[in-house]
């Protein structure tokens, strides 16, 4: 064997064995296939011909806008869309966007607080001094991390549903549910940003005698700011999608309009509302991308 | 205080964001969250039951139960996991394919057309922009209740999300391996798949697992729409004021979430070794 082939063979042998990911993949695939078999053998066939007929009929008849179905001119279609917009679809879209904005305002502030309070590094007597990753968690930071975890683990929809009983039918259940859930996520992401910060400038501050509170303001916040902001923007896109859906519990938004259209069996309006929801998300998505690129390319 | 580069734009974005949030707050007519009287009572009962989740039916279900409470809990949990797994199983291959087509890196190395890339990207964005629950509403109206409806509702946006993030991860991946392969004259497709893809693979796997966790949560929420998952029973228990049962279902969901997060942490540790 040539020297190079030998080196490659040796490197291969020395590589840590990766049985855990492989076995995880096998377990997940097997579980998925088993579920597929079990689910489709139930009482209702998943993709039977009856359902495909239903789908076809839906697309051809129910989902077509009313003017087109009645054979009216395209101008009538325009008027119909205009009326639909004024009858509440526009307001619903606006209120959806507003709810997402308030929720993200709360989430980013609370998330930053959770990240700082829950950070293992900052809980140390001398933050950032020991080797990266060697920080032991304090009790307070553990409690904060547990809270973040809980806020993340409960789906927003369920959280909003429970809060609906507490606060009644206004925008707060949705806003608080989105705010708390995203605060949990941002708390965790922010925590990772803090753990990954460049340690040298920070530990020289600590060793020089800076108190932790000052360290946070002068050292951590400026350094972590950029990445945290990118995470906030990323979460805003998801938050908007969720805000659309949360309306289905009863607060005026695109979701409640969807629910209404479904109840009145106006499937053509339903399809249009979904298209509007999609459009809103795509718009925010593209804006957020451009904004992120703008932030990353700031001239130094 | 010396500001790190990039602060000016960031501060402007933050200022704008705060202004937007406050304007929205006032515009929605919100003041501060105030619980209603009935709401406070419900909250107190609900929180009071937090430490004692039910292990049996709180009151005999109408028409008699065909399974014990714990058996029903287990079945609902398995169904929730099953829906999520099947959706991932279907969505990952399609997401990979769409992600490859939508990525710049494939175009760089194999010269596929720009129109193909743009249409793949738009398809991914379009699929992704409609939430699973909205797809569920649409499909319920079109096709009716059934496991296929739930899986389709989750799979469609999942393909879009996976494709978008996979394509971004591929574009940001290290291209030194690919350039080396191209330099020795490997075929374009090999350059991409052996040079570019492995570099992005750990992040792709990590993201796919994260979406799996999210899919489990979505599957649970689909229960609110009639599908037989954890959300269905949670909803029913809440409507009947069986708050202990509600907590059982909540704890089951939280336990599954925690287990998946722990699994994901382990995977990440092994993969990035």
Coordinates of C-alpha atoms in Angstrom, one line a residue:
Chain A
X1 CA 0.0 0.0 0.0
X2 CA 1.2 3.5 -0.7
X3 CA 2.0 5.8 2.1
X4 CA -1.1 7.9 1.4
X5 CA -3.4 4.9 1.3
X6 CA -2.0 3.8 4.6
X7 CA -2.6 7.2 6.2
X8 CA -6.2 7.2 5.0
X9 CA -6.7 3.7 6.4
X10 CA -5.2 4.7 9.7
X11 CA -7.3 7.8 9.9
X12 CA -10.4 5.8 9.2
X13 CA -9.6 3.4 12.0
X14 CA -9.0 6.1 14.4
X15 CA -12.3 7.9 13.7
X16 CA -14.7 7.6 16.6
X17 CA -17.3 4.9 15.9
X18 CA -20.6 6.4 15.1
X19 CA -23.0 3.6 16.1
X20 CA -25.4 5.9 17.9
X21 CA -26.5 8.0 14.9
X22 CA -26.7 4.9 12.7
X23 CA -28.9 3.0 15.2
X24 CA -31.0 6.1 15.7
X25 CA -31.6 6.4 12.0
X26 CA -32.5 2.7 11.7
X27 CA -34.9 3.0 14.7
X28 CA -36.6 6.0 13.3
X29 CA -37.0 4.6 9.8
X30 CA -38.3 1.3 11.2
X31 CA -40.7 3.2 13.4
X32 CA -41.9 5.3 10.5
X33 CA -42.5 2.3 8.3
X34 CA -44.3 0.4 11.0
X35 CA -46.5 3.4 11.7
X36 CA -47.3 3.7 8.0
X37 CA -48.5 0.1 7.9
X38 CA -50.5 0.4 11.1
X39 CA -52.2 3.6 10.1
X40 CA -53.2 2.6 6.7
X41 CA -54.6 -0.7 7.8
X42 CA -57.1 1.0 10.0
X43 CA -60.8 1.2 9.3
X44 CA -60.4 4.1 6.9
X45 CA -58.0 3.5 4.0
X46 CA -55.7 6.5 3.8
X47 CA -55.8 7.0 0.1
X48 CA -58.8 5.1 -1.2
X49 CA -60.6 6.0 -4.4
X50 CA -63.5 7.5 -2.5
X51 CA -61.2 10.1 -1.0
X52 CA -59.5 10.9 -4.4
X53 CA -63.0 11.5 -5.9
X54 CA -63.8 13.8 -3.0
X55 CA -60.6 15.7 -3.6
X56 CA -61.2 16.0 -7.4
X57 CA -64.8 17.3 -6.8
X58 CA -63.5 19.7 -4.2
X59 CA -61.0 21.2 -6.6
X60 CA -63.4 21.4 -9.5
X61 CA -66.5 22.7 -7.7
X62 CA -66.2 23.8 -4.1
X63 CA -62.9 25.6 -4.3
X64 CA -63.6 27.5 -7.4
X65 CA -64.6 31.1 -6.7
X66 CA -68.4 31.7 -6.8
X67 CA -68.4 34.1 -9.8
X68 CA -66.4 31.6 -11.9
X69 CA -68.8 28.9 -11.0
X70 CA -71.8 30.9 -12.1
X71 CA -70.1 31.7 -15.3
X72 CA -69.7 35.5 -14.7
X73 CA -67.1 37.7 -16.4
X74 CA -63.6 38.2 -14.9
X75 CA -64.7 41.7 -13.8
X76 CA -67.2 40.1 -11.5
X77 CA -64.3 38.0 -10.1
X78 CA -62.4 41.3 -9.3
X79 CA -65.5 42.8 -7.5
X80 CA -65.9 39.6 -5.6
X81 CA -62.3 39.7 -4.4
X82 CA -62.7 43.3 -3.5
X83 CA -65.8 42.7 -1.4
X84 CA -64.1 39.7 0.3
X85 CA -61.2 41.9 1.2
X86 CA -63.3 44.7 2.6
X87 CA -65.6 42.3 4.5
X88 CA -62.9 41.5 6.9
X89 CA -60.1 39.7 5.2
X90 CA -57.9 42.8 5.1
X91 CA -58.5 43.6 8.7
X92 CA -57.8 40.0 9.6
X93 CA -54.5 40.0 7.9
X94 CA -53.5 43.2 9.6
X95 CA -54.5 42.0 13.0
X96 CA -52.6 38.8 12.4
X97 CA -49.4 40.8 11.7
X98 CA -50.0 43.0 14.7
X99 CA -50.4 40.0 17.1
X100 CA -47.2 38.5 15.8
X101 CA -45.4 41.8 16.3
X102 CA -46.5 42.3 19.9
X103 CA -45.7 38.6 20.7
X104 CA -42.2 39.0 19.3
X105 CA -41.6 42.2 21.3
X106 CA -42.5 40.3 24.5
X107 CA -40.6 37.2 23.4
X108 CA -37.4 38.9 22.5
X109 CA -37.3 40.9 25.8
X110 CA -38.2 37.9 27.9
X111 CA -36.0 35.6 25.9
X112 CA -33.0 37.8 26.5
X113 CA -33.7 37.8 30.2
X114 CA -34.1 34.0 30.3
X115 CA -30.9 33.6 28.4
X116 CA -28.9 35.7 30.8
X117 CA -30.5 34.4 34.0
X118 CA -30.2 30.8 32.8
X119 CA -26.7 31.0 31.5
X120 CA -24.4 28.6 33.2
X121 CA -21.3 30.8 32.5
X122 CA -22.8 33.9 34.0
X123 CA -23.9 31.9 37.1
X124 CA -20.3 31.1 37.9
X125 CA -18.3 33.1 40.5
X126 CA -15.9 34.1 37.7
X127 CA -17.6 33.9 34.4
X128 CA -15.8 32.8 31.3
X129 CA -12.6 32.0 33.2
X130 CA -12.6 28.2 33.1
X131 CA -12.5 26.1 30.0
X132 CA -15.4 26.4 27.7
X133 CA -18.2 24.0 28.6
X134 CA -16.8 23.3 32.1
X135 CA -19.3 25.6 33.8
X136 CA -21.4 23.9 36.5
X137 CA -25.0 25.0 36.6
X138 CA -26.3 27.0 39.6
X139 CA -29.7 26.3 41.1
X140 CA -31.2 29.6 39.9
X141 CA -30.0 29.1 36.4
X142 CA -31.3 25.5 36.4
X143 CA -34.8 26.7 37.4
X144 CA -34.7 29.4 34.7
X145 CA -33.7 26.8 32.1
X146 CA -36.5 24.5 33.3
X147 CA -38.9 27.3 32.8
X148 CA -37.6 27.9 29.3
X149 CA -37.9 24.2 28.5
X150 CA -41.5 24.1 29.7
X151 CA -42.4 27.1 27.7
X152 CA -40.9 25.5 24.6
X153 CA -42.4 22.0 25.1
X154 CA -46.1 23.0 25.2
X155 CA -47.4 23.8 21.7
X156 CA -48.5 27.4 21.2
X157 CA -52.0 26.2 20.2
X158 CA -52.5 24.3 23.4
X159 CA -51.1 27.2 25.5
X160 CA -53.4 29.7 23.7
X161 CA -56.4 27.3 24.3
X162 CA -55.7 27.2 28.0
X163 CA -55.1 30.9 28.2
X164 CA -58.4 31.5 26.4
X165 CA -60.2 30.2 29.4
X166 CA -58.2 32.6 31.6
X167 CA -58.4 35.8 29.6
X168 CA -61.5 35.5 27.5
X169 CA -61.9 36.1 23.8
X170 CA -59.5 38.9 23.0
X171 CA -56.0 39.0 21.5
X172 CA -54.2 38.2 24.7
X173 CA -54.4 34.4 24.7
X174 CA -52.8 34.2 21.3
X175 CA -50.2 37.0 22.0
X176 CA -49.2 35.6 25.4
X177 CA -49.0 32.0 24.0
X178 CA -46.8 33.1 21.2
X179 CA -44.8 35.4 23.4
X180 CA -44.1 32.7 26.1
X181 CA -43.4 29.9 23.6
X182 CA -41.0 32.0 21.6
X183 CA -39.4 33.4 24.8
X184 CA -38.6 29.8 25.7
X185 CA -37.0 29.2 22.3
X186 CA -35.1 32.5 22.3
X187 CA -34.0 31.9 25.8
X188 CA -32.3 28.7 24.7
X189 CA -30.9 30.1 21.5
X190 CA -29.6 33.1 23.4
X191 CA -28.0 30.8 26.0
X192 CA -26.1 29.1 23.3
X193 CA -25.0 32.4 21.9
X194 CA -23.6 33.4 25.3
X195 CA -21.9 30.0 25.7
X196 CA -20.2 30.4 22.3
X197 CA -18.9 33.9 22.8
X198 CA -15.2 34.6 22.5
X199 CA -13.9 34.0 25.9
X200 CA -10.6 36.0 25.9
X201 CA -12.0 39.5 26.0
X202 CA -14.6 38.5 28.6
X203 CA -12.4 36.6 30.9
X204 CA -9.9 39.4 30.9
X205 CA -12.7 41.7 32.1
X206 CA -13.6 39.2 34.8
X207 CA -10.0 38.6 35.9
X208 CA -9.6 42.4 36.0
X209 CA -12.3 42.5 38.7
X210 CA -15.5 43.5 36.8
X211 CA -18.7 42.5 38.6
X212 CA -20.9 40.1 36.7
X213 CA -23.7 42.8 36.3
X214 CA -21.2 45.2 34.6
X215 CA -19.7 42.3 32.6
X216 CA -23.1 41.6 31.1
X217 CA -23.7 45.2 30.1
X218 CA -20.3 45.9 28.8
X219 CA -19.1 42.6 27.5
X220 CA -21.8 40.1 26.9
X221 CA -24.6 42.3 25.4
X222 CA -22.6 44.0 22.7
X223 CA -21.0 40.7 21.7
X224 CA -24.1 38.6 21.7
X225 CA -26.4 41.3 20.2
X226 CA -25.8 40.5 16.5
X227 CA -26.5 36.8 16.6
X228 CA -29.4 37.1 18.9
X229 CA -31.0 39.7 16.6
X230 CA -30.7 37.2 13.7
X231 CA -32.4 34.6 15.8
X232 CA -35.2 37.0 16.6
X233 CA -35.8 37.8 12.9
X234 CA -35.8 34.1 12.1
X235 CA -38.4 33.4 14.9
X236 CA -40.6 36.3 13.6
X237 CA -41.3 34.4 10.4
X238 CA -42.4 31.3 12.3
X239 CA -44.3 33.5 14.8
X240 CA -46.3 35.0 12.0
X241 CA -47.3 31.6 10.6
X242 CA -48.4 30.5 14.1
X243 CA -50.4 33.8 14.6
X244 CA -52.3 33.0 11.4
X245 CA -53.4 29.7 12.8
X246 CA -54.1 30.8 16.4
X247 CA -56.9 32.9 15.2
X248 CA -58.9 29.7 14.8
X249 CA -59.5 29.7 18.5
X250 CA -61.7 32.7 18.3
X251 CA -59.6 35.9 18.1
X252 CA -60.2 38.0 15.0
X253 CA -57.4 37.1 12.6
X254 CA -57.0 35.1 9.5
X255 CA -57.5 31.9 11.4
X256 CA -60.9 32.9 12.7
X257 CA -61.9 34.0 9.2
X258 CA -60.8 30.5 8.0
X259 CA -62.9 28.9 10.6
X260 CA -65.9 31.0 9.6
X261 CA -65.5 30.2 5.9
X262 CA -65.4 26.5 6.8
X263 CA -68.5 26.7 8.9
X264 CA -70.4 28.5 6.2
X265 CA -69.0 26.0 3.7
X266 CA -67.7 28.9 1.5
X267 CA -64.8 26.8 0.3
X268 CA -63.9 29.3 -2.4
X269 CA -63.3 32.0 0.2
X270 CA -61.4 29.4 2.3
X271 CA -59.0 28.8 -0.5
X272 CA -58.5 32.6 -1.0
X273 CA -57.9 33.1 2.7
X274 CA -55.3 30.4 2.7
X275 CA -53.6 32.0 -0.3
X276 CA -53.6 35.3 1.6
X277 CA -52.1 33.7 4.7
X278 CA -49.4 32.1 2.5
X279 CA -48.7 35.4 0.8
X280 CA -48.3 37.2 4.1
X281 CA -45.7 34.6 5.2
X282 CA -43.8 34.7 2.0
X283 CA -43.7 38.5 2.2
X284 CA -42.3 38.5 5.7
X285 CA -39.9 35.7 4.7
X286 CA -38.4 37.6 1.8
X287 CA -38.2 40.8 3.8
X288 CA -36.5 39.0 6.7
X289 CA -34.0 37.4 4.4
X290 CA -33.1 40.8 2.9
X291 CA -32.9 42.3 6.3
X292 CA -30.6 39.6 7.6
X293 CA -28.3 40.0 4.6
X294 CA -28.2 43.8 5.1
X295 CA -27.3 43.3 8.8
X296 CA -24.6 40.8 8.0
X297 CA -23.0 43.0 5.3
X298 CA -22.5 46.1 7.4
X299 CA -19.2 47.8 6.4
X300 CA -16.8 47.7 9.3
Chain B
X1 CA -17.4 52.2 25.0
X2 CA -16.2 50.9 21.7
X3 CA -19.0 49.5 19.6
X4 CA -18.4 46.3 17.6
X5 CA -18.9 46.8 13.9
X6 CA -22.4 46.5 12.7
X7 CA -24.0 48.1 15.7
X8 CA -25.5 51.0 13.9
X9 CA -27.7 49.0 11.6
X10 CA -28.6 46.6 14.3
X11 CA -29.7 49.4 16.6
X12 CA -31.8 50.8 13.8
X13 CA -33.5 47.5 13.3
X14 CA -34.1 47.1 17.0
X15 CA -35.5 50.6 17.3
X16 CA -37.8 49.9 14.4
X17 CA -38.9 46.6 15.9
X18 CA -39.8 48.2 19.2
X19 CA -41.7 50.9 17.5
X20 CA -43.6 48.3 15.4
X21 CA -44.4 46.2 18.4
X22 CA -45.7 49.2 20.4
X23 CA -47.7 50.5 17.5
X24 CA -49.3 47.0 17.1
X25 CA -50.0 46.9 20.8
X26 CA -51.9 50.1 20.7
X27 CA -53.5 49.3 17.4
X28 CA -54.9 46.0 18.6
X29 CA -56.5 47.9 21.5
X30 CA -54.7 45.8 24.1
X31 CA -53.9 47.3 27.5
X32 CA -52.6 44.7 29.9
X33 CA -53.7 41.1 30.2
X34 CA -56.6 41.0 32.6
X35 CA -58.2 37.7 33.6
X36 CA -61.9 37.4 33.7
X37 CA -63.6 36.3 36.9
X38 CA -64.6 32.9 35.5
X39 CA -61.2 32.7 34.1
X40 CA -59.5 33.1 37.4
X41 CA -61.6 30.3 38.9
X42 CA -60.7 28.0 36.0
X43 CA -57.1 28.9 36.3
X44 CA -57.0 28.2 40.1
X45 CA -58.7 24.8 39.5
X46 CA -56.4 24.0 36.7
X47 CA -53.2 25.0 38.6
X48 CA -54.5 23.2 41.6
X49 CA -54.6 20.0 39.7
X50 CA -51.1 20.4 38.4
X51 CA -49.4 18.2 40.9
X52 CA -51.9 15.4 40.7
X53 CA -52.4 14.2 37.2
X54 CA -55.0 11.5 36.7
X55 CA -54.2 7.9 36.1
X56 CA -57.8 6.9 35.5
X57 CA -60.9 8.4 34.2
X58 CA -62.2 11.2 36.4
X59 CA -65.8 10.3 35.7
X60 CA -67.1 7.3 33.8
X61 CA -67.1 8.1 30.1
X62 CA -70.5 8.1 28.5
X63 CA -71.3 4.8 26.9
X64 CA -68.7 2.9 28.9
X65 CA -65.0 2.9 28.2
X66 CA -63.6 0.5 25.7
X67 CA -60.1 0.9 27.1
X68 CA -58.5 1.9 30.4
X69 CA -57.4 5.5 30.7
X70 CA -53.7 4.6 30.6
X71 CA -54.3 2.5 27.5
X72 CA -56.0 5.3 25.8
X73 CA -53.2 7.7 26.8
X74 CA -50.6 5.2 25.4
X75 CA -52.5 4.8 22.1
X76 CA -52.9 8.5 21.6
X77 CA -49.2 9.1 22.3
X78 CA -48.2 6.3 19.9
X79 CA -50.5 7.8 17.3
X80 CA -49.0 11.2 17.8
X81 CA -45.5 9.9 17.3
X82 CA -46.6 7.7 14.4
X83 CA -48.1 10.6 12.4
X84 CA -44.9 12.6 13.0
X85 CA -42.7 9.7 12.0
X86 CA -44.6 8.9 8.8
X87 CA -44.6 12.6 7.8
X88 CA -40.9 12.8 8.2
X89 CA -40.3 9.6 6.4
X90 CA -42.1 10.9 3.3
X91 CA -40.9 14.5 3.6
X92 CA -37.2 13.9 4.0
X93 CA -36.5 12.3 0.6
X94 CA -38.7 14.9 -1.2
X95 CA -37.2 17.7 0.9
X96 CA -33.7 16.5 -0.1
X97 CA -34.5 16.4 -3.7
X98 CA -36.2 19.8 -3.7
X99 CA -33.4 21.2 -1.6
X100 CA -30.7 20.0 -4.0
X101 CA -32.5 21.6 -6.9
X102 CA -33.0 24.9 -5.1
X103 CA -29.5 25.3 -4.0
X104 CA -26.9 27.4 -5.6
X105 CA -24.2 24.9 -4.9
X106 CA -25.7 22.3 -7.2
X107 CA -25.9 24.9 -10.0
X108 CA -22.3 25.8 -9.4
X109 CA -21.0 22.3 -9.8
X110 CA -23.3 20.8 -12.3
X111 CA -24.7 23.8 -14.3
X112 CA -28.4 23.1 -13.9
X113 CA -30.5 25.9 -15.2
X114 CA -31.4 29.0 -13.2
X115 CA -35.1 28.5 -14.0
X116 CA -35.1 25.1 -12.4
X117 CA -33.5 26.5 -9.3
X118 CA -35.9 29.4 -9.0
X119 CA -39.0 27.2 -9.5
X120 CA -37.7 24.7 -7.0
X121 CA -37.1 27.5 -4.5
X122 CA -40.6 29.0 -5.1
X123 CA -42.2 25.6 -4.7
X124 CA -40.5 25.2 -1.4
X125 CA -41.5 28.6 -0.2
X126 CA -45.0 28.2 -1.3
X127 CA -45.5 24.8 0.3
X128 CA -43.9 26.1 3.5
X129 CA -45.9 29.3 3.8
X130 CA -49.2 27.5 4.6
X131 CA -49.2 26.1 8.1
X132 CA -49.9 22.4 8.7
X133 CA -53.1 23.3 10.6
X134 CA -54.3 25.3 7.6
X135 CA -53.5 22.5 5.3
X136 CA -55.5 20.3 7.6
X137 CA -58.5 22.5 7.4
X138 CA -58.3 22.5 3.7
X139 CA -57.8 18.8 3.4
X140 CA -60.5 18.0 5.9
X141 CA -63.0 20.0 3.8
X142 CA -61.7 18.3 0.6
X143 CA -61.1 14.7 1.7
X144 CA -62.4 14.2 5.2
X145 CA -61.0 12.8 8.4
X146 CA -58.4 10.0 8.3
X147 CA -54.7 9.3 8.9
X148 CA -53.9 10.2 5.3
X149 CA -55.3 13.6 5.8
X150 CA -53.2 14.3 8.9
X151 CA -50.0 13.0 7.3
X152 CA -50.6 15.0 4.2
X153 CA -51.3 18.1 6.2
X154 CA -48.0 17.7 8.0
X155 CA -45.9 16.5 5.1
X156 CA -46.6 19.3 2.6
X157 CA -45.2 22.2 4.6
X158 CA -42.5 20.0 6.0
X159 CA -41.1 19.3 2.5
X160 CA -41.0 23.1 1.9
X161 CA -39.2 23.8 5.2
X162 CA -36.7 21.0 4.8
X163 CA -36.0 22.0 1.2
X164 CA -35.4 25.6 2.0
X165 CA -33.1 25.0 5.0
X166 CA -31.2 22.1 3.2
X167 CA -30.6 24.4 0.3
X168 CA -29.3 27.1 2.6
X169 CA -27.0 24.7 4.5
X170 CA -25.6 23.4 1.2
X171 CA -24.9 26.9 0.0
X172 CA -23.1 27.8 3.1
X173 CA -21.1 24.6 3.3
X174 CA -17.4 24.3 2.8
X175 CA -16.5 23.9 -0.9
X176 CA -12.9 22.9 -0.6
X177 CA -13.6 19.2 -1.0
X178 CA -15.7 19.9 -4.0
X179 CA -13.1 22.0 -5.6
X180 CA -10.5 19.4 -5.0
X181 CA -12.7 16.7 -6.7
X182 CA -13.4 19.0 -9.6
X183 CA -9.6 19.6 -10.0
X184 CA -8.9 16.0 -10.5
X185 CA -11.7 15.8 -13.0
X186 CA -14.6 14.0 -11.2
X187 CA -18.0 14.1 -12.9
X188 CA -20.1 17.1 -11.9
X189 CA -22.7 15.1 -10.0
X190 CA -20.0 13.3 -8.0
X191 CA -18.4 16.6 -7.3
X192 CA -21.6 17.8 -5.7
X193 CA -22.6 14.6 -3.9
X194 CA -19.2 13.6 -2.6
X195 CA -17.7 17.0 -2.2
X196 CA -20.4 19.4 -1.1
X197 CA -23.0 17.2 0.5
X198 CA -21.0 15.6 3.3
X199 CA -19.9 18.9 4.5
X200 CA -23.4 20.1 5.1
X201 CA -24.7 16.7 6.3
X202 CA -24.3 17.1 10.1
X203 CA -26.3 20.4 10.2
X204 CA -28.9 18.9 7.9
X205 CA -29.4 15.9 10.2
X206 CA -29.6 18.2 13.2
X207 CA -32.2 20.4 11.5
X208 CA -34.2 17.4 10.4
X209 CA -34.4 16.0 13.9
X210 CA -35.5 19.4 15.2
X211 CA -38.3 19.4 12.7
X212 CA -39.2 16.0 13.9
X213 CA -39.7 17.4 17.4
X214 CA -41.9 20.2 15.9
X215 CA -43.8 17.6 13.9
X216 CA -44.7 15.7 17.1
X217 CA -46.1 18.9 18.6
X218 CA -48.1 19.6 15.5
X219 CA -49.4 16.1 15.4
X220 CA -50.6 16.6 19.0
X221 CA -52.4 19.8 18.1
X222 CA -54.1 18.1 15.1
X223 CA -56.1 16.4 17.8
X224 CA -58.0 19.6 18.3
X225 CA -59.4 19.1 14.8
X226 CA -60.7 15.7 15.3
X227 CA -57.7 13.4 14.7
X228 CA -57.2 10.8 17.4
X229 CA -54.0 12.2 18.9
X230 CA -53.1 13.7 22.3
X231 CA -54.7 17.0 21.6
X232 CA -58.0 15.4 21.0
X233 CA -58.2 13.9 24.4
X234 CA -56.7 17.0 26.1
X235 CA -59.5 19.1 24.4
X236 CA -62.2 16.7 25.5
X237 CA -60.9 16.5 29.1
X238 CA -60.7 20.3 29.3
X239 CA -64.3 20.7 28.0
X240 CA -65.5 18.4 30.7
X241 CA -63.5 20.2 33.4
X242 CA -61.5 17.1 34.1
X243 CA -58.4 19.1 35.0
X244 CA -56.4 16.2 36.4
X245 CA -56.8 14.4 33.1
X246 CA -55.7 17.5 31.3
X247 CA -52.5 17.5 33.2
X248 CA -51.8 13.9 32.4
X249 CA -52.0 14.6 28.7
X250 CA -49.9 17.7 29.1
X251 CA -47.2 15.8 31.1
X252 CA -47.2 13.1 28.5
X253 CA -46.6 15.7 25.8
X254 CA -43.9 17.4 27.8
X255 CA -42.2 14.1 28.6
X256 CA -42.1 13.2 24.9
X257 CA -40.7 16.6 24.1
X258 CA -38.0 16.3 26.7
X259 CA -37.0 12.8 25.6
X260 CA -36.7 14.0 22.0
X261 CA -34.6 17.0 23.0
X262 CA -32.3 14.7 25.0
X263 CA -32.0 12.3 22.0
X264 CA -31.2 15.3 19.7
X265 CA -28.5 16.5 22.1
X266 CA -26.9 13.1 22.1
X267 CA -27.0 12.9 18.3
X268 CA -25.4 16.3 17.9
X269 CA -22.6 15.3 20.3
X270 CA -21.9 12.1 18.3
X271 CA -22.2 13.7 15.0
X272 CA -20.0 16.7 15.5
X273 CA -17.2 14.7 17.3

